[in-house]
Tab-separated table of C-alpha atoms and ligand atoms in Angstrom:
chain	number	residue	atom	x	y	z
A	1	MET	CA	12.692	-1.582	-3.648
A	2	HIS	CA	9.200	-2.893	-3.143
A	3	VAL	CA	6.298	-0.674	-2.259
A	4	ARG	CA	5.573	-1.299	1.386
A	5	LEU	CA	2.189	-0.882	3.024
A	6	GLY	CA	1.799	-0.906	6.794
A	7	ILE	CA	-1.305	-2.138	8.548
A	8	ILE	CA	-2.185	-0.159	11.645
A	9	GLY	CA	-5.174	0.107	13.944
A	10	LYS	CA	-6.327	-0.866	17.385
A	11	THR	CA	-6.188	-4.397	18.707
A	12	ASN	CA	-8.855	-6.806	17.479
A	13	THR	CA	-9.984	-4.664	14.553
A	14	GLY	CA	-8.903	-7.419	12.142
A	15	LYS	CA	-5.392	-6.358	11.117
A	16	THR	CA	-3.943	-9.836	11.147
A	17	THR	CA	-7.005	-11.257	9.429
A	18	PHE	CA	-6.602	-8.637	6.698
A	19	PHE	CA	-2.885	-9.414	6.471
A	20	ASN	CA	-3.497	-13.153	6.228
A	21	ALA	CA	-6.228	-12.715	3.640
A	22	ALA	CA	-4.144	-10.337	1.552
A	23	THR	CA	-0.971	-12.408	1.647
A	24	MET	CA	-2.558	-15.812	1.195
A	25	GLN	CA	-1.832	-16.983	-2.291
A	26	SER	CA	-4.548	-18.632	-4.286
A	27	ALA	CA	-3.603	-21.884	-6.026
A	28	GLU	CA	-2.360	-20.253	-9.222
A	29	VAL	CA	-0.244	-17.808	-7.338
A	30	SER	CA	1.476	-20.300	-5.067
A	31	THR	CA	4.173	-21.168	-7.618
A	32	TYR	CA	5.661	-17.703	-7.354
A	33	PRO	CA	9.003	-17.852	-5.524
A	34	PHE	CA	8.612	-15.641	-2.506
A	35	THR	CA	11.316	-14.783	-0.093
A	36	THR	CA	10.199	-15.736	3.363
A	37	LYS	CA	10.891	-13.031	5.854
A	38	GLN	CA	9.765	-12.459	9.387
A	39	PRO	CA	6.194	-13.605	9.929
A	40	ASN	CA	4.835	-10.080	10.033
A	41	TYR	CA	6.199	-9.323	6.574
A	42	GLY	CA	4.199	-10.715	3.715
A	43	VAL	CA	3.825	-10.432	-0.006
A	44	ALA	CA	0.507	-9.231	-1.348
A	45	HIS	CA	-0.333	-8.159	-4.886
A	46	VAL	CA	-1.876	-5.157	-6.505
A	47	ILE	CA	-3.800	-5.875	-9.661
A	48	THR	CA	-3.905	-3.874	-12.858
A	49	HIS	CA	-4.847	-4.511	-16.504
A	50	CYS	CA	-1.809	-6.069	-18.168
A	51	VAL	CA	-0.575	-4.606	-21.462
A	52	CYS	CA	-0.404	-8.091	-23.033
A	53	LYS	CA	-3.905	-7.896	-24.470
A	54	GLU	CA	-3.401	-4.501	-26.018
A	55	LEU	CA	-0.101	-5.604	-27.551
A	56	GLY	CA	-1.606	-8.895	-28.683
A	57	VAL	CA	1.085	-11.064	-27.123
A	58	LYS	CA	1.246	-14.035	-24.795
A	59	ASP	CA	3.464	-13.006	-21.899
A	60	ASN	CA	5.867	-14.923	-19.632
A	61	PRO	CA	5.943	-12.879	-16.435
A	62	ARG	CA	8.948	-13.265	-14.136
A	63	ASN	CA	8.642	-10.725	-11.340
A	64	SER	CA	4.843	-10.695	-11.320
A	65	LEU	CA	1.914	-12.769	-12.529
A	66	CYS	CA	-0.552	-12.417	-15.362
A	67	ILE	CA	-3.889	-14.018	-14.609
A	68	GLU	CA	-6.505	-13.724	-17.330
A	69	GLY	CA	-5.123	-10.439	-18.574
A	70	TYR	CA	-4.591	-8.944	-15.123
A	71	ARG	CA	-1.087	-8.258	-13.817
A	72	HIS	CA	-0.608	-9.160	-10.182
A	73	ILE	CA	2.314	-7.095	-8.946
A	74	PRO	CA	3.958	-7.999	-5.640
A	75	ILE	CA	4.104	-5.481	-2.849
A	76	GLU	CA	5.152	-5.835	0.765
A	77	LEU	CA	2.672	-5.794	3.603
A	78	ILE	CA	3.591	-5.390	7.274
A	79	ASP	CA	1.509	-6.277	10.276
A	80	LEU	CA	2.389	-6.169	13.949
A	81	PRO	CA	3.896	-9.450	15.102
A	82	GLY	CA	1.380	-11.554	17.027
A	83	LEU	CA	3.282	-11.000	20.272
A	84	ILE	CA	2.255	-7.396	20.391
A	85	LYS	CA	-1.390	-8.332	20.632
A	86	GLY	CA	-2.815	-6.862	23.816
A	87	ALA	CA	0.142	-4.530	24.293
A	88	TRP	CA	-2.185	-1.622	23.729
A	89	ALA	CA	-2.025	0.225	27.022
A	90	GLY	CA	-4.588	2.965	27.360
A	91	LYS	CA	-3.820	5.541	24.735
A	92	GLY	CA	-0.181	4.682	24.291
A	93	LEU	CA	0.577	2.565	21.289
A	94	GLY	CA	4.041	1.235	21.967
A	95	ASN	CA	7.020	1.528	19.681
A	96	GLN	CA	6.169	-1.404	17.463
A	97	PHE	CA	3.120	0.319	16.095
A	98	LEU	CA	5.067	3.430	15.150
A	99	ASN	CA	7.768	1.207	13.811
A	100	ILE	CA	5.284	0.015	11.189
A	101	ALA	CA	4.396	3.589	10.296
A	102	SER	CA	8.060	4.386	10.020
A	103	GLN	CA	8.780	1.532	7.618
A	104	ALA	CA	5.772	2.017	5.357
A	105	ASP	CA	5.184	4.073	2.219
A	106	ALA	CA	1.461	4.197	2.918
A	107	LEU	CA	-0.768	3.070	5.743
A	108	ILE	CA	-3.851	0.898	5.864
A	109	HIS	CA	-5.689	1.941	8.980
A	110	ILE	CA	-8.144	-0.745	9.976
A	111	VAL	CA	-11.067	0.088	12.195
A	112	ASP	CA	-13.811	-2.189	13.420
A	113	ALA	CA	-16.879	-0.692	11.770
A	114	SER	CA	-19.112	-3.112	13.639
A	115	GLY	CA	-18.060	-1.407	16.848
A	116	SER	CA	-17.124	-4.644	18.594
A	117	VAL	CA	-13.885	-3.229	19.933
A	118	ASP	CA	-13.763	-0.843	22.872
A	119	GLU	CA	-11.363	2.057	23.424
A	120	GLU	CA	-8.717	-0.268	24.820
A	121	GLY	CA	-8.990	-2.702	21.955
A	122	ARG	CA	-10.934	-5.348	23.848
A	123	LEU	CA	-13.665	-7.298	22.057
A	124	THR	CA	-17.086	-6.205	23.250
A	125	GLU	CA	-20.748	-6.172	22.232
A	126	PRO	CA	-21.103	-5.113	18.553
A	127	GLY	CA	-22.374	-1.563	18.255
A	128	THR	CA	-20.745	-0.230	21.390
A	129	GLY	CA	-17.311	0.766	20.084
A	130	ASN	CA	-16.658	4.085	18.365
A	131	PRO	CA	-14.558	3.575	15.226
A	132	LEU	CA	-14.517	7.282	14.343
A	133	ALA	CA	-12.914	8.087	17.704
A	134	ASP	CA	-10.420	5.293	17.039
A	135	VAL	CA	-9.384	6.949	13.784
A	136	TYR	CA	-8.739	10.247	15.567
A	137	ASP	CA	-6.872	8.502	18.404
A	138	ILE	CA	-4.479	6.753	16.087
A	139	ASN	CA	-3.990	9.826	13.965
A	140	GLU	CA	-3.091	11.829	17.055
A	141	GLU	CA	-0.510	9.224	18.041
A	142	LEU	CA	1.043	9.440	14.599
A	143	VAL	CA	1.185	13.234	14.656
A	144	LEU	CA	2.812	13.184	18.097
A	145	TRP	CA	5.320	10.610	16.898
A	146	LEU	CA	6.345	12.739	13.912
A	147	THR	CA	6.418	15.949	15.960
A	148	LYS	CA	8.743	14.303	18.465
A	149	LEU	CA	10.854	12.795	15.724
A	150	ILE	CA	11.469	16.263	14.320
A	151	GLU	CA	11.904	17.955	17.679
A	152	ARG	CA	14.466	15.374	18.751
A	153	GLN	CA	16.538	16.306	15.695
A	154	GLU	CA	16.131	20.050	16.136
A	155	ASP	CA	19.697	20.744	17.276
A	156	LYS	CA	21.147	18.580	14.558
A	157	ILE	CA	18.995	20.255	11.928
A	158	SER	CA	20.083	23.719	13.101
A	159	ARG	CA	23.710	22.648	13.096
A	160	ASN	CA	23.537	21.099	9.650
A	161	LEU	CA	21.746	24.124	8.219
A	162	LYS	CA	24.846	26.186	9.003
A	163	SER	CA	26.699	24.274	6.308
A	164	GLY	CA	24.432	26.014	3.800
A	165	LYS	CA	22.384	22.989	2.772
A	166	PRO	CA	18.684	23.687	2.223
A	167	LEU	CA	16.216	22.574	4.907
A	168	PRO	CA	14.557	19.765	2.897
A	169	GLU	CA	17.923	18.143	2.268
A	170	VAL	CA	19.022	18.478	5.896
A	171	MET	CA	15.747	17.072	7.196
A	172	ALA	CA	15.621	14.261	4.655
A	173	ASP	CA	19.089	13.127	5.756
A	174	LEU	CA	17.787	12.720	9.282
A	175	LEU	CA	14.354	11.306	8.441
A	176	GLN	CA	15.233	8.878	5.645
A	177	GLY	CA	15.103	6.005	8.134
A	178	ALA	CA	11.388	6.702	8.396
A	179	ARG	CA	11.046	6.576	4.597
A	180	ILE	CA	10.584	10.337	4.424
A	181	ASN	CA	12.377	12.005	1.523
A	182	GLN	CA	13.206	15.495	0.290
A	183	GLU	CA	10.141	15.689	-1.905
A	184	HIS	CA	7.859	14.867	1.009
A	185	ILE	CA	9.488	17.572	3.092
A	186	GLN	CA	9.424	20.130	0.313
A	187	THR	CA	5.714	19.530	-0.249
A	188	ALA	CA	4.947	19.642	3.463
A	189	LEU	CA	6.860	22.920	3.872
A	190	LYS	CA	4.788	24.447	1.092
A	191	GLN	CA	1.463	23.114	2.308
A	192	SER	CA	2.055	24.127	5.918
A	193	GLY	CA	3.059	27.658	4.938
A	194	LEU	CA	6.415	27.259	6.673
A	195	GLU	CA	8.483	27.449	3.517
A	196	ARG	CA	9.641	30.980	4.192
A	197	LYS	CA	9.915	30.830	7.943
A	198	ASP	CA	13.403	30.417	9.350
A	199	PHE	CA	13.667	26.995	11.004
A	200	GLU	CA	15.265	28.672	14.041
A	201	ASN	CA	12.027	30.573	14.590
A	202	TRP	CA	9.640	27.635	14.410
A	203	THR	CA	7.375	27.491	17.462
A	204	PRO	CA	6.137	24.211	18.959
A	205	MET	CA	2.866	24.982	17.139
A	206	ASP	CA	4.786	25.161	13.882
A	207	ASP	CA	6.452	21.826	14.634
A	208	ARG	CA	3.086	20.224	15.134
A	209	LYS	CA	1.495	21.847	12.116
A	210	PHE	CA	4.394	20.696	9.991
A	211	ALA	CA	4.199	17.159	11.394
A	212	GLU	CA	0.477	16.996	10.609
A	213	VAL	CA	1.024	17.957	7.003
A	214	LEU	CA	4.113	15.785	6.646
A	215	LEU	CA	2.157	12.815	7.938
A	216	ASP	CA	-0.419	13.278	5.186
A	217	VAL	CA	2.235	13.672	2.524
A	218	ALA	CA	4.759	11.019	3.532
A	219	LYS	CA	2.418	8.449	5.043
A	220	PRO	CA	-0.795	8.641	3.048
A	221	MET	CA	-3.480	6.536	4.651
A	222	ILE	CA	-6.721	4.833	3.801
A	223	ILE	CA	-9.294	3.789	6.328
A	224	VAL	CA	-10.600	0.260	6.071
A	225	ALA	CA	-13.999	-0.085	7.707
A	226	ASN	CA	-13.717	-3.755	8.559
A	227	LYS	CA	-16.267	-6.342	9.723
A	228	MET	CA	-18.937	-5.093	7.346
A	229	ASP	CA	-20.485	-8.547	7.638
A	230	LEU	CA	-21.723	-7.679	11.129
A	231	GLU	CA	-25.003	-5.883	11.668
A	232	PRO	CA	-24.109	-2.441	13.122
A	233	ALA	CA	-21.309	-1.884	10.608
A	234	GLN	CA	-23.293	-0.107	7.904
A	235	GLU	CA	-24.192	2.801	10.153
A	236	ASN	CA	-20.629	3.268	11.373
A	237	TYR	CA	-19.313	3.012	7.837
A	238	GLU	CA	-21.584	5.866	6.776
A	239	ILE	CA	-20.413	7.969	9.710
A	240	LEU	CA	-16.774	7.299	8.826
A	241	ARG	CA	-17.355	8.079	5.167
A	242	ASP	CA	-19.245	11.293	5.907
A	243	GLN	CA	-16.926	12.596	8.634
A	244	LEU	CA	-13.562	11.712	7.148
A	245	VAL	CA	-14.012	13.832	4.033
A	246	ASN	CA	-10.315	13.927	3.172
A	247	LYS	CA	-9.818	10.192	3.498
A	248	ILE	CA	-10.814	7.253	1.375
A	249	VAL	CA	-12.883	4.874	3.481
A	250	VAL	CA	-13.132	1.341	2.117
A	251	PRO	CA	-15.854	-0.959	3.479
A	252	ALA	CA	-14.415	-4.431	3.945
A	253	SER	CA	-14.756	-7.861	5.395
A	254	ALA	CA	-11.324	-9.353	5.890
A	255	GLU	CA	-12.965	-12.497	7.201
A	256	ALA	CA	-14.969	-12.890	3.989
A	257	GLU	CA	-11.813	-12.543	1.879
A	258	LEU	CA	-10.067	-15.134	4.018
A	259	THR	CA	-13.017	-17.501	3.678
A	260	LEU	CA	-13.015	-17.113	-0.113
A	261	LYS	CA	-9.256	-17.667	-0.394
A	262	ARG	CA	-9.514	-20.777	1.765
A	263	ALA	CA	-12.332	-22.065	-0.418
A	264	VAL	CA	-10.104	-21.501	-3.455
A	265	GLN	CA	-7.303	-23.468	-1.807
A	266	LYS	CA	-9.674	-26.330	-1.088
A	267	GLY	CA	-10.698	-26.310	-4.725
A	268	LEU	CA	-14.291	-25.395	-3.882
A	269	ILE	CA	-14.575	-22.148	-5.819
A	270	LYS	CA	-12.950	-20.047	-8.518
A	271	TYR	CA	-12.290	-16.530	-7.329
A	272	VAL	CA	-9.986	-13.755	-8.486
A	273	PRO	CA	-9.188	-11.399	-5.585
A	274	GLY	CA	-10.919	-8.077	-5.954
A	275	GLU	CA	-13.712	-9.413	-8.121
A	276	GLU	CA	-17.289	-9.160	-7.014
A	277	VAL	CA	-18.125	-12.700	-8.066
A	278	PHE	CA	-16.889	-16.238	-7.525
A	279	GLN	CA	-17.919	-19.510	-9.098
A	280	ILE	CA	-18.695	-22.642	-7.155
A	281	ILE	CA	-16.869	-25.500	-8.845
A	282	ASP	CA	-19.052	-28.361	-7.657
A	283	GLU	CA	-22.107	-27.634	-5.565
A	284	SER	CA	-22.272	-31.222	-4.275
A	285	GLN	CA	-18.817	-30.880	-2.654
A	286	LEU	CA	-20.012	-28.197	-0.242
A	287	THR	CA	-21.152	-28.853	3.293
A	288	GLU	CA	-24.296	-27.076	4.391
A	289	LYS	CA	-22.225	-24.664	6.468
A	290	GLN	CA	-19.911	-23.850	3.586
A	291	GLN	CA	-22.882	-23.338	1.315
A	292	TRP	CA	-24.416	-20.948	3.840
A	293	ALA	CA	-21.180	-18.988	4.337
A	294	LEU	CA	-20.582	-18.595	0.615
A	295	ASP	CA	-24.174	-17.577	0.066
A	296	PHE	CA	-23.907	-14.990	2.830
A	297	ILE	CA	-20.693	-13.543	1.381
A	298	ASP	CA	-22.209	-13.460	-2.084
A	299	LYS	CA	-25.312	-11.541	-1.010
A	300	LYS	CA	-24.227	-9.463	1.973
A	301	ILE	CA	-20.656	-8.575	1.057
A	302	LEU	CA	-19.947	-8.941	-2.654
A	303	GLY	CA	-23.466	-7.923	-3.676
A	304	GLU	CA	-23.536	-4.886	-1.391
A	305	TYR	CA	-19.965	-3.610	-1.597
A	306	MET	CA	-18.714	-4.949	-4.930
A	307	GLY	CA	-15.995	-7.013	-3.316
A	308	THR	CA	-14.596	-7.847	0.097
A	309	GLY	CA	-12.633	-4.582	0.095
A	310	VAL	CA	-9.276	-6.231	0.771
A	311	GLN	CA	-7.882	-6.153	-2.762
A	312	PHE	CA	-9.543	-2.817	-3.429
A	313	ALA	CA	-7.805	-1.295	-0.395
A	314	LEU	CA	-4.402	-2.476	-1.634
A	315	ASN	CA	-5.015	-1.146	-5.140
A	316	VAL	CA	-6.218	2.222	-3.833
A	317	CYS	CA	-3.108	2.571	-1.673
A	318	VAL	CA	-0.708	1.898	-4.493
A	319	PHE	CA	-2.426	3.490	-7.468
A	320	LYS	CA	-4.344	6.360	-5.838
A	321	LEU	CA	-2.544	7.342	-2.635
A	322	LEU	CA	0.971	6.648	-3.853
A	323	ARG	CA	0.133	7.359	-7.508
A	324	MET	CA	2.297	4.515	-8.754
A	325	ASN	CA	2.600	3.731	-12.443
A	326	ALA	CA	3.092	0.205	-13.772
A	327	VAL	CA	6.008	0.258	-16.213
A	328	TYR	CA	7.263	-2.699	-18.290
A	329	PRO	CA	10.984	-2.718	-19.128
A	330	VAL	CA	11.986	-5.064	-21.997
A	331	SER	CA	15.362	-5.759	-23.648
A	332	ASP	CA	13.976	-6.255	-27.128
A	333	PRO	CA	11.545	-3.499	-28.107
A	334	THR	CA	10.331	-5.366	-31.198
A	335	LYS	CA	9.444	-8.592	-29.364
A	336	PHE	CA	8.647	-6.960	-26.001
A	337	SER	CA	10.920	-9.566	-24.449
A	338	ASP	CA	13.998	-10.040	-22.292
A	339	LYS	CA	17.221	-11.595	-23.607
A	340	SER	CA	15.879	-15.106	-23.058
A	341	GLY	CA	12.764	-14.391	-25.063
A	342	ASN	CA	10.386	-13.972	-22.115
A	343	VAL	CA	7.648	-11.613	-23.245
A	344	LEU	CA	6.829	-8.747	-20.867
A	345	PRO	CA	8.830	-10.415	-18.092
A	346	ASP	CA	8.813	-7.614	-15.562
A	347	VAL	CA	6.710	-4.771	-14.366
A	348	TYR	CA	7.962	-2.039	-12.049
A	349	LEU	CA	5.866	0.193	-9.847
A	350	MET	CA	7.300	3.676	-10.244
A	351	PRO	CA	6.072	6.788	-8.424
A	352	SER	CA	4.514	9.520	-10.527
A	353	GLY	CA	7.176	11.912	-11.712
A	354	ALA	CA	9.801	9.151	-11.969
A	355	THR	CA	11.931	9.289	-15.092
A	356	VAL	CA	13.753	6.908	-17.412
A	357	ARG	CA	16.819	7.466	-15.241
A	358	ASP	CA	14.900	6.448	-12.101
A	359	LEU	CA	13.732	3.284	-13.844
A	360	ALA	CA	17.274	2.437	-14.945
A	361	ARG	CA	18.445	2.874	-11.363
A	362	ALA	CA	15.601	0.731	-10.044
A	363	ILE	CA	16.582	-2.078	-12.411
A	364	HIS	CA	20.331	-1.969	-11.840
A	365	SER	CA	22.829	0.670	-10.803
A	366	GLU	CA	25.120	-0.400	-13.661
A	367	LEU	CA	22.362	0.292	-16.126
A	368	GLU	CA	22.065	3.843	-14.864
A	369	LYS	CA	25.817	4.482	-15.045
A	370	GLY	CA	26.002	4.043	-18.789
A	371	LEU	CA	22.475	5.228	-19.502
A	372	LEU	CA	22.106	6.601	-23.063
A	373	TYR	CA	18.361	6.794	-23.721
A	374	ALA	CA	15.205	4.700	-23.709
A	375	VAL	CA	13.050	3.391	-26.533
A	376	ASP	CA	9.271	3.421	-26.396
A	377	ALA	CA	8.593	-0.140	-27.537
A	378	ARG	CA	5.092	0.629	-28.803
A	379	LEU	CA	6.147	3.491	-31.015
A	380	GLY	CA	9.789	2.625	-31.640
A	381	ILE	CA	10.880	6.156	-30.770
A	382	ARG	CA	13.668	7.346	-28.530
A	383	LEU	CA	12.874	8.911	-25.182
A	384	PRO	CA	15.232	11.214	-23.289
A	385	ASN	CA	16.495	10.215	-19.842
A	386	ASP	CA	14.363	12.811	-18.118
A	387	TYR	CA	11.172	11.538	-19.787
A	388	GLN	CA	8.542	11.052	-17.099
A	389	LEU	CA	7.234	7.507	-17.057
A	390	LYS	CA	3.566	6.907	-17.678
A	391	ASP	CA	1.356	4.055	-16.536
A	392	ARG	CA	1.607	1.070	-18.947
A	393	ASP	CA	4.779	2.321	-20.633
A	394	VAL	CA	6.757	-0.469	-22.307
A	395	LEU	CA	10.376	0.648	-22.553
A	396	THR	CA	13.821	-0.532	-23.515
A	397	ILE	CA	16.649	1.103	-21.631
A	398	VAL	CA	19.737	1.529	-23.756
A	399	SER	CA	22.924	1.773	-21.762
A	400	ALA	CA	26.602	1.676	-22.673
A	401	THR	CA	27.320	-0.516	-19.669
A	402	ARG	CA	24.546	-3.036	-19.913
A	403	LYS	CA	21.550	-3.575	-22.109
A	404	GLY	CA	18.262	-3.513	-20.186
B	1	LIG	N1	-17.088	-10.624	11.693
B	1	LIG	C1	-15.821	-10.351	11.372
B	1	LIG	N2	-14.844	-10.617	12.252
B	1	LIG	C2	-13.579	-10.338	11.894
B	1	LIG	C3	-13.265	-9.762	10.628
B	1	LIG	N3	-11.917	-9.579	10.578
B	1	LIG	C4	-11.430	-10.039	11.764
B	1	LIG	N4	-12.418	-10.485	12.546
B	1	LIG	C5	-12.317	-11.073	13.903
B	1	LIG	O1	-11.834	-10.093	14.820
B	1	LIG	C6	-10.977	-10.676	15.797
B	1	LIG	C7	-9.623	-9.975	15.804
B	1	LIG	O2	-8.979	-10.203	14.569
B	1	LIG	P1	-7.416	-10.022	14.371
B	1	LIG	O3	-7.164	-10.119	12.910
B	1	LIG	O4	-6.644	-10.928	15.243
B	1	LIG	O5	-7.243	-8.514	14.883
B	1	LIG	P2	-5.917	-7.657	15.166
B	1	LIG	O6	-5.715	-7.657	16.635
B	1	LIG	O7	-6.239	-6.280	14.688
B	1	LIG	O8	-4.774	-8.274	14.414
B	1	LIG	C8	-10.868	-12.161	15.421
B	1	LIG	O9	-11.805	-12.855	16.212
B	1	LIG	C9	-11.274	-12.186	13.958
B	1	LIG	O10	-11.825	-13.420	13.576
B	1	LIG	C10	-14.339	-9.483	9.715
B	1	LIG	O11	-14.174	-9.003	8.588
B	1	LIG	N5	-15.587	-9.800	10.156
B	2	LIG	MG1	-2.909	-8.884	15.002
């Protein structure tokens, strides 16, 4: 199961531009066999230091890419389908928007830091919109959505509790469609102080309080302050950063990232997403306009913010908000390879706390059935099935049913 990030935000803040920039494959990446899904589903990558250098091997990645020692690991990105554009009616968001929240493991909330979008999501004079208010608006919609989701299931929850099952299990059964699991619920119960209160006695205030906390736990969110290339954006970015103390606010220019990726595709520059530099391949190939645009991006975006923010936002979501670890399963622990001799073929993103057993299950259910133990390929030692995976672990799963 891929990690799935949902892009949310008001109309015209740059969601689709961000999506297009993040899912557009640079030339080297385009050979990767992607499954084409609906247009609003795309494959993006998070980037981490590959273990190949440390292990001193040349790898042959299968489920990911290794570019100059960096592993590019696919994740799923969802954006609203284009049709929805303009469907924003007053403060209501429509089901599609919440649908994205429901399907995602974490949310990328894009605001227009330049303030060129008004309350209703219409494009307006830069500097007039209020991105901080937009953040609160959207957050409120999400809290209401979760509160209602829980309240709609209230009778069912009460009924199912009578069977003696604990509350987190009962709730998780009913909320799993929204990618909310027992752990999320357990944590939210603790953090909201409702752990010891009988569900029957929850007040509407309790429902809301619980929904607020559950939203934070189950749908962690970063704020992308987009359109940093426009003049009034810096001031709004600072306001967002200073006011939203519990959120990570990433300054970004989705348009700049898109421009750079297009320049890569045209063979004009060399650029690794997320880096704060690019190299012009042949100065004489550039039109004056292209030269100007690249120069602007170099000075005003990369120079100021150490990147366009697009790749950084993806990495923060996966490695910070979701606390995913990159784990490399191999069949042969001495060669770090699969059965066909591919070195470090796969990398799996596993949530913190996941064990050898969870990894076996993620690879193949058969593998888990006969699971015996794992081998740490670096050290050549056995690891028990409840060993908690660490970032950059290279492991061989030993199973009676199938060798990993
Ligand atoms: N200046 C600037 N404009 C942007 C940026 N990202 C998007 N836009 C523009 O904002 C408008 C709305 O973008 P779009 O991606 O369709 O927004 P969506 O409605 O949120 O999907 C378009 O005119 C984009 O070209 C950016 O980083 N900088
Ligand atoms: Mg859009």
